[in-house]
XYZ file of C-alpha atoms in Angstrom:
118
model
C 13.887 36.417 -1.204
C 12.623 38.317 -4.719
C 14.709 39.788 -6.685
C 14.034 42.698 -7.239
C 12.840 46.027 -5.071
C 9.688 47.507 -7.875
C 7.923 49.369 -5.602
C 11.743 51.580 -4.392
C 11.141 53.462 -7.532
C 8.361 54.564 -7.408
C 8.381 55.628 -4.388
C 11.317 57.463 -3.995
C 11.258 58.745 -7.577
C 7.991 59.832 -4.901
C 10.364 61.088 -2.394
C 11.712 63.411 -5.077
C 15.149 60.793 -3.784
C 17.325 60.770 -6.901
C 19.479 57.343 -7.322
C 22.767 58.675 -5.716
C 21.331 60.279 -2.690
C 18.729 57.666 -1.782
C 21.703 54.934 -2.512
C 23.746 57.815 -0.200
C 21.780 57.496 2.586
C 20.854 52.971 2.067
C 25.613 53.474 2.941
C 25.961 52.052 -1.558
C 26.738 52.669 -4.710
C 24.070 54.323 -6.751
C 24.987 51.257 -9.275
C 23.601 48.818 -6.695
C 20.782 50.015 -5.566
C 20.154 50.310 -8.814
C 20.607 46.509 -9.637
C 18.355 46.141 -7.282
C 15.795 48.188 -8.175
C 15.548 46.704 -11.770
C 16.126 42.527 -10.139
C 18.970 42.420 -11.973
C 20.924 41.573 -8.554
C 18.997 39.921 -5.340
C 18.090 41.831 -2.781
C 19.145 41.162 1.079
C 16.743 40.721 4.019
C 18.836 43.829 5.441
C 19.021 46.245 2.882
C 15.241 45.342 2.354
C 15.117 47.103 5.018
C 16.635 50.172 4.515
C 15.625 51.247 1.778
C 12.081 50.695 3.329
C 13.308 53.218 6.940
C 14.964 55.218 3.952
C 11.984 56.108 1.857
C 9.247 55.435 4.410
C 6.784 52.661 3.830
C 7.132 49.275 4.435
C 8.553 46.350 3.103
C 5.354 44.555 1.644
C 5.762 47.848 -0.181
C 8.904 48.584 -1.187
C 9.471 44.736 -2.552
C 5.572 45.597 -4.725
C 3.564 42.817 -2.849
C 0.962 45.695 -1.112
C -0.831 48.927 -1.488
C 1.788 51.820 -0.469
C -0.497 52.476 3.047
C 1.668 56.266 2.338
C -0.887 56.918 -0.986
C 1.288 57.084 -3.481
C -1.090 55.897 -5.380
C -3.879 57.675 -4.806
C -1.709 59.873 -5.030
C -0.492 59.337 -9.148
C -3.682 58.481 -9.321
C -5.081 62.186 -8.842
C -1.968 63.794 -10.740
C -2.867 61.716 -13.379
C -6.732 62.262 -13.471
C -7.429 65.469 -15.220
C -6.838 65.501 -19.624
C -3.901 64.575 -21.034
C -2.015 64.168 -17.917
C -0.892 60.938 -19.840
C -0.617 62.404 -22.358
C 2.079 64.734 -21.690
C 3.640 62.690 -19.090
C 4.417 60.364 -22.087
C 5.543 62.809 -24.013
C 8.595 64.342 -21.402
C 8.710 60.586 -20.861
C 10.010 60.726 -24.217
C 12.343 63.989 -24.214
C 15.725 62.750 -25.694
C 17.331 63.393 -22.562
C 17.361 66.376 -18.952
C 18.475 69.108 -21.103
C 14.979 68.090 -22.771
C 13.426 67.843 -19.814
C 14.520 70.378 -17.913
C 13.933 72.849 -19.956
C 10.213 72.228 -20.457
C 9.427 72.049 -16.476
C 11.874 75.182 -16.655
C 8.945 76.362 -18.841
C 5.574 75.090 -17.057
C 7.230 76.131 -13.741
C 7.449 80.014 -14.786
C 3.765 80.101 -16.626
C 2.082 78.400 -12.930
C 4.561 81.260 -11.341
C 3.515 84.545 -13.071
C -0.094 82.860 -14.157
C -0.218 81.221 -17.421
C 0.359 84.753 -18.311
C 3.840 85.690 -20.477
């Protein structure tokens, strides 16, 4: 069995699931799921099947052995294609905490809902 489930974090985030919500669906503590994602603990075949089912993908996709049939990579590539998108993502990831990230998202969502007008 593989040591980790590298595809689960990306797929989980794409589906909008928090680590805690995903762990709840899989019937395991979020700390345990985090260890699977990071490769700290081996993932059993049963847990792998639960994770895949919760994400709506195959076990091969969770293990990173197959291209996602769900179109996740195509969707992500499309989102990152506009000029500056990767720089924006890097800046977002470099923000010091969740509060700063939430503030940025609030600003962007407000700007989108007002059509970019102040």
